[in-house]
Amino acid sequence: MSKLTLKALKILVVDDEPNILMSLEFLMKKSGFEVFIARNGHEALNIIRKEKPGIVILDIMMPDLDGYAICSYIRQESPIPEAKVVFLSAKSKTADIEKGYGAGADRYITKPFSTRKLIEEVKELATAHNNN
């Protein structure tokens, strides 16, 4: 795989909350990433197949497919099993976090979250993705 710059790396943000989508889209673009957004699990699957993002930021609780199912799809069936997955969720119980990592997440960040910490985590994952 050729080396990608942070600017060239595609990020998919998946959340059914419009305010979170807008703010994360703005933050990720400001940080130099190419950003795609999905409002539900089915939109996410379509974007994953078409755009093949390097990082996927996923909410867990969504009306159609939940984040666990999308993460499992990425790891087991998608064209991008090496993509980095970050769960961004209000589900903060230990069992929920363990389930997230069990589904294949690289990071699990609970809401409310620090945007600075999220950007740091995403940049760290982008660097790791580029080194693969």
PDB file of C-alpha atoms in Angstrom:
ATOM      1  CA  MET A   1       0.000   0.000   0.000  1.00  0.00           C
ATOM      2  CA  SER A   2       1.369   3.403  -0.873  1.00  0.00           C
ATOM      3  CA  LYS A   3       1.987   5.943   1.862  1.00  0.00           C
ATOM      4  CA  LEU A   4      -0.917   8.302   2.401  1.00  0.00           C
ATOM      5  CA  THR A   5      -0.689  11.747   3.870  1.00  0.00           C
ATOM      6  CA  LEU A   6      -3.102  12.747   6.608  1.00  0.00           C
ATOM      7  CA  LYS A   7      -4.762  15.040   4.073  1.00  0.00           C
ATOM      8  CA  ALA A   8      -5.431  12.133   1.704  1.00  0.00           C
ATOM      9  CA  LEU A   9      -6.796   9.804   4.379  1.00  0.00           C
ATOM     10  CA  LYS A  10     -10.549   9.253   4.192  1.00  0.00           C
ATOM     11  CA  ILE A  11     -12.550   9.295   7.407  1.00  0.00           C
ATOM     12  CA  LEU A  12     -16.148   8.190   7.774  1.00  0.00           C
ATOM     13  CA  VAL A  13     -18.146   9.614  10.684  1.00  0.00           C
ATOM     14  CA  VAL A  14     -21.319   7.664  11.507  1.00  0.00           C
ATOM     15  CA  ASP A  15     -23.844   9.090  13.966  1.00  0.00           C
ATOM     16  CA  ASP A  16     -27.598   9.622  13.952  1.00  0.00           C
ATOM     17  CA  GLU A  17     -27.235  12.908  15.879  1.00  0.00           C
ATOM     18  CA  PRO A  18     -26.955  15.802  13.353  1.00  0.00           C
ATOM     19  CA  ASN A  19     -25.090  18.136  15.739  1.00  0.00           C
ATOM     20  CA  ILE A  20     -22.373  15.573  16.384  1.00  0.00           C
ATOM     21  CA  LEU A  21     -22.071  14.834  12.659  1.00  0.00           C
ATOM     22  CA  MET A  22     -21.681  18.524  11.799  1.00  0.00           C
ATOM     23  CA  SER A  23     -19.136  19.254  14.508  1.00  0.00           C
ATOM     24  CA  LEU A  24     -17.044  16.153  13.777  1.00  0.00           C
ATOM     25  CA  GLU A  25     -17.155  16.794  10.041  1.00  0.00           C
ATOM     26  CA  PHE A  26     -15.869  20.330  10.670  1.00  0.00           C
ATOM     27  CA  LEU A  27     -13.141  19.176  13.094  1.00  0.00           C
ATOM     28  CA  MET A  28     -11.880  16.403  10.833  1.00  0.00           C
ATOM     29  CA  LYS A  29     -11.820  18.637   7.744  1.00  0.00           C
ATOM     30  CA  LYS A  30     -10.026  21.328   9.754  1.00  0.00           C
ATOM     31  CA  SER A  31      -7.437  18.683  10.664  1.00  0.00           C
ATOM     32  CA  GLY A  32      -6.892  17.959   6.972  1.00  0.00           C
ATOM     33  CA  PHE A  33      -8.822  14.745   6.441  1.00  0.00           C
ATOM     34  CA  GLU A  34     -11.216  13.899   3.606  1.00  0.00           C
ATOM     35  CA  VAL A  35     -14.497  13.385   5.472  1.00  0.00           C
ATOM     36  CA  PHE A  36     -17.635  11.422   4.670  1.00  0.00           C
ATOM     37  CA  ILE A  37     -20.693  11.324   6.918  1.00  0.00           C
ATOM     38  CA  ALA A  38     -23.438   8.767   7.406  1.00  0.00           C
ATOM     39  CA  ARG A  39     -26.609   9.221   9.438  1.00  0.00           C
ATOM     40  CA  ASN A  40     -27.322   5.519   9.889  1.00  0.00           C
ATOM     41  CA  GLY A  41     -25.833   2.075   9.466  1.00  0.00           C
ATOM     42  CA  HIS A  42     -27.044   1.473   5.916  1.00  0.00           C
ATOM     43  CA  GLU A  43     -25.547   4.766   4.683  1.00  0.00           C
ATOM     44  CA  ALA A  44     -22.326   3.778   6.438  1.00  0.00           C
ATOM     45  CA  LEU A  45     -22.159   0.406   4.664  1.00  0.00           C
ATOM     46  CA  ASN A  46     -22.666   2.074   1.280  1.00  0.00           C
ATOM     47  CA  ILE A  47     -19.896   4.611   1.933  1.00  0.00           C
ATOM     48  CA  ILE A  48     -17.552   1.901   3.244  1.00  0.00           C
ATOM     49  CA  ARG A  49     -18.016  -0.104   0.029  1.00  0.00           C
ATOM     50  CA  LYS A  50     -17.680   2.910  -2.256  1.00  0.00           C
ATOM     51  CA  GLU A  51     -15.062   5.143  -0.592  1.00  0.00           C
ATOM     52  CA  LYS A  52     -13.039   2.627   1.470  1.00  0.00           C
ATOM     53  CA  PRO A  53     -12.185   4.972   4.368  1.00  0.00           C
ATOM     54  CA  GLY A  54      -9.035   4.428   6.408  1.00  0.00           C
ATOM     55  CA  ILE A  55     -10.724   5.415   9.682  1.00  0.00           C
ATOM     56  CA  VAL A  56     -14.345   4.966  10.739  1.00  0.00           C
ATOM     57  CA  ILE A  57     -15.752   6.846  13.746  1.00  0.00           C
ATOM     58  CA  LEU A  58     -18.894   5.030  14.873  1.00  0.00           C
ATOM     59  CA  ASP A  59     -21.754   5.719  17.223  1.00  0.00           C
ATOM     60  CA  ILE A  60     -23.156   2.511  18.678  1.00  0.00           C
ATOM     61  CA  MET A  61     -26.835   3.277  19.186  1.00  0.00           C
ATOM     62  CA  MET A  62     -28.474   3.964  15.823  1.00  0.00           C
ATOM     63  CA  PRO A  63     -31.967   3.224  14.528  1.00  0.00           C
ATOM     64  CA  ASP A  64     -31.113   0.568  11.920  1.00  0.00           C
ATOM     65  CA  LEU A  65     -27.753  -1.199  12.238  1.00  0.00           C
ATOM     66  CA  ASP A  66     -25.834  -0.557  15.423  1.00  0.00           C
ATOM     67  CA  GLY A  67     -22.154   0.312  15.550  1.00  0.00           C
ATOM     68  CA  TYR A  68     -21.192  -3.188  16.717  1.00  0.00           C
ATOM     69  CA  ALA A  69     -22.686  -4.685  13.540  1.00  0.00           C
ATOM     70  CA  ILE A  70     -20.911  -2.146  11.329  1.00  0.00           C
ATOM     71  CA  CYS A  71     -17.584  -2.768  13.066  1.00  0.00           C
ATOM     72  CA  SER A  72     -18.007  -6.537  12.679  1.00  0.00           C
ATOM     73  CA  TYR A  73     -18.794  -6.026   8.984  1.00  0.00           C
ATOM     74  CA  ILE A  74     -15.637  -3.930   8.547  1.00  0.00           C
ATOM     75  CA  ARG A  75     -13.478  -6.609  10.184  1.00  0.00           C
ATOM     76  CA  GLN A  76     -15.034  -9.680   8.567  1.00  0.00           C
ATOM     77  CA  GLU A  77     -16.661  -8.838   5.231  1.00  0.00           C
ATOM     78  CA  SER A  78     -15.719  -5.387   3.982  1.00  0.00           C
ATOM     79  CA  PRO A  79     -13.068  -4.416   1.437  1.00  0.00           C
ATOM     80  CA  ILE A  80     -11.248  -2.543   4.254  1.00  0.00           C
ATOM     81  CA  PRO A  81     -10.659  -4.984   7.155  1.00  0.00           C
ATOM     82  CA  GLU A  82      -7.493  -3.034   8.041  1.00  0.00           C
ATOM     83  CA  ALA A  83      -9.408   0.235   8.593  1.00  0.00           C
ATOM     84  CA  LYS A  84      -9.120   1.788  12.028  1.00  0.00           C
ATOM     85  CA  VAL A  85     -12.389   1.895  13.987  1.00  0.00           C
ATOM     86  CA  VAL A  86     -13.194   4.343  16.788  1.00  0.00           C
ATOM     87  CA  PHE A  87     -16.369   3.943  18.795  1.00  0.00           C
ATOM     88  CA  LEU A  88     -17.767   7.245  20.056  1.00  0.00           C
ATOM     89  CA  SER A  89     -20.652   6.317  22.334  1.00  0.00           C
ATOM     90  CA  ALA A  90     -22.715   7.241  25.369  1.00  0.00           C
ATOM     91  CA  LYS A  91     -22.545   3.561  26.344  1.00  0.00           C
ATOM     92  CA  SER A  92     -19.906   3.753  29.084  1.00  0.00           C
ATOM     93  CA  LYS A  93     -20.341   0.527  31.048  1.00  0.00           C
ATOM     94  CA  THR A  94     -17.367  -1.814  31.136  1.00  0.00           C
ATOM     95  CA  ALA A  95     -19.393  -4.532  29.358  1.00  0.00           C
ATOM     96  CA  ASP A  96     -20.239  -2.109  26.496  1.00  0.00           C
ATOM     97  CA  ILE A  97     -16.608  -1.073  26.102  1.00  0.00           C
ATOM     98  CA  GLU A  98     -15.452  -4.706  26.140  1.00  0.00           C
ATOM     99  CA  LYS A  99     -18.105  -5.551  23.539  1.00  0.00           C
ATOM    100  CA  GLY A 100     -16.775  -2.708  21.363  1.00  0.00           C
ATOM    101  CA  TYR A 101     -13.225  -3.966  21.517  1.00  0.00           C
ATOM    102  CA  GLY A 102     -14.525  -7.511  20.996  1.00  0.00           C
ATOM    103  CA  ALA A 103     -16.221  -6.367  17.780  1.00  0.00           C
ATOM    104  CA  GLY A 104     -12.854  -5.096  16.552  1.00  0.00           C
ATOM    105  CA  ALA A 105     -12.591  -1.458  17.649  1.00  0.00           C
ATOM    106  CA  ASP A 106      -9.170   0.168  17.825  1.00  0.00           C
ATOM    107  CA  ARG A 107     -10.397   2.849  20.249  1.00  0.00           C
ATOM    108  CA  TYR A 108     -13.491   3.410  22.394  1.00  0.00           C
ATOM    109  CA  ILE A 109     -14.260   6.973  23.493  1.00  0.00           C
ATOM    110  CA  THR A 110     -17.268   7.750  25.656  1.00  0.00           C
ATOM    111  CA  LYS A 111     -19.630  10.708  25.233  1.00  0.00           C
ATOM    112  CA  PRO A 112     -19.413  13.432  26.305  1.00  0.00           C
ATOM    113  CA  PHE A 113     -15.939  13.564  24.786  1.00  0.00           C
ATOM    114  CA  SER A 114     -13.044  15.963  24.466  1.00  0.00           C
ATOM    115  CA  THR A 115     -12.675  17.055  20.840  1.00  0.00           C
ATOM    116  CA  ARG A 116      -8.948  17.607  21.427  1.00  0.00           C
ATOM    117  CA  LYS A 117      -8.541  14.015  22.690  1.00  0.00           C
ATOM    118  CA  LEU A 118     -10.585  12.653  19.778  1.00  0.00           C
ATOM    119  CA  ILE A 119      -8.423  14.503  17.235  1.00  0.00           C
ATOM    120  CA  GLU A 120      -5.259  13.238  18.964  1.00  0.00           C
ATOM    121  CA  GLU A 121      -6.548   9.652  18.849  1.00  0.00           C
ATOM    122  CA  VAL A 122      -7.564   9.958  15.191  1.00  0.00           C
ATOM    123  CA  LYS A 123      -4.180  11.419  14.204  1.00  0.00           C
ATOM    124  CA  GLU A 124      -2.425   8.612  16.066  1.00  0.00           C
ATOM    125  CA  LEU A 125      -4.542   6.012  14.247  1.00  0.00           C
ATOM    126  CA  ALA A 126      -3.940   7.790  10.912  1.00  0.00           C
ATOM    127  CA  THR A 127      -0.193   7.554  11.478  1.00  0.00           C
ATOM    128  CA  ALA A 128      -0.528   3.844  12.317  1.00  0.00           C
ATOM    129  CA  HIS A 129      -2.727   3.297   9.246  1.00  0.00           C
ATOM    130  CA  ASN A 130      -0.191   5.040   7.017  1.00  0.00           C
ATOM    131  CA  ASN A 131       2.597   2.837   8.371  1.00  0.00           C
ATOM    132  CA  ASN A 132       0.791  -0.381   7.379  1.00  0.00           C
TER     133      ASN A 132
END
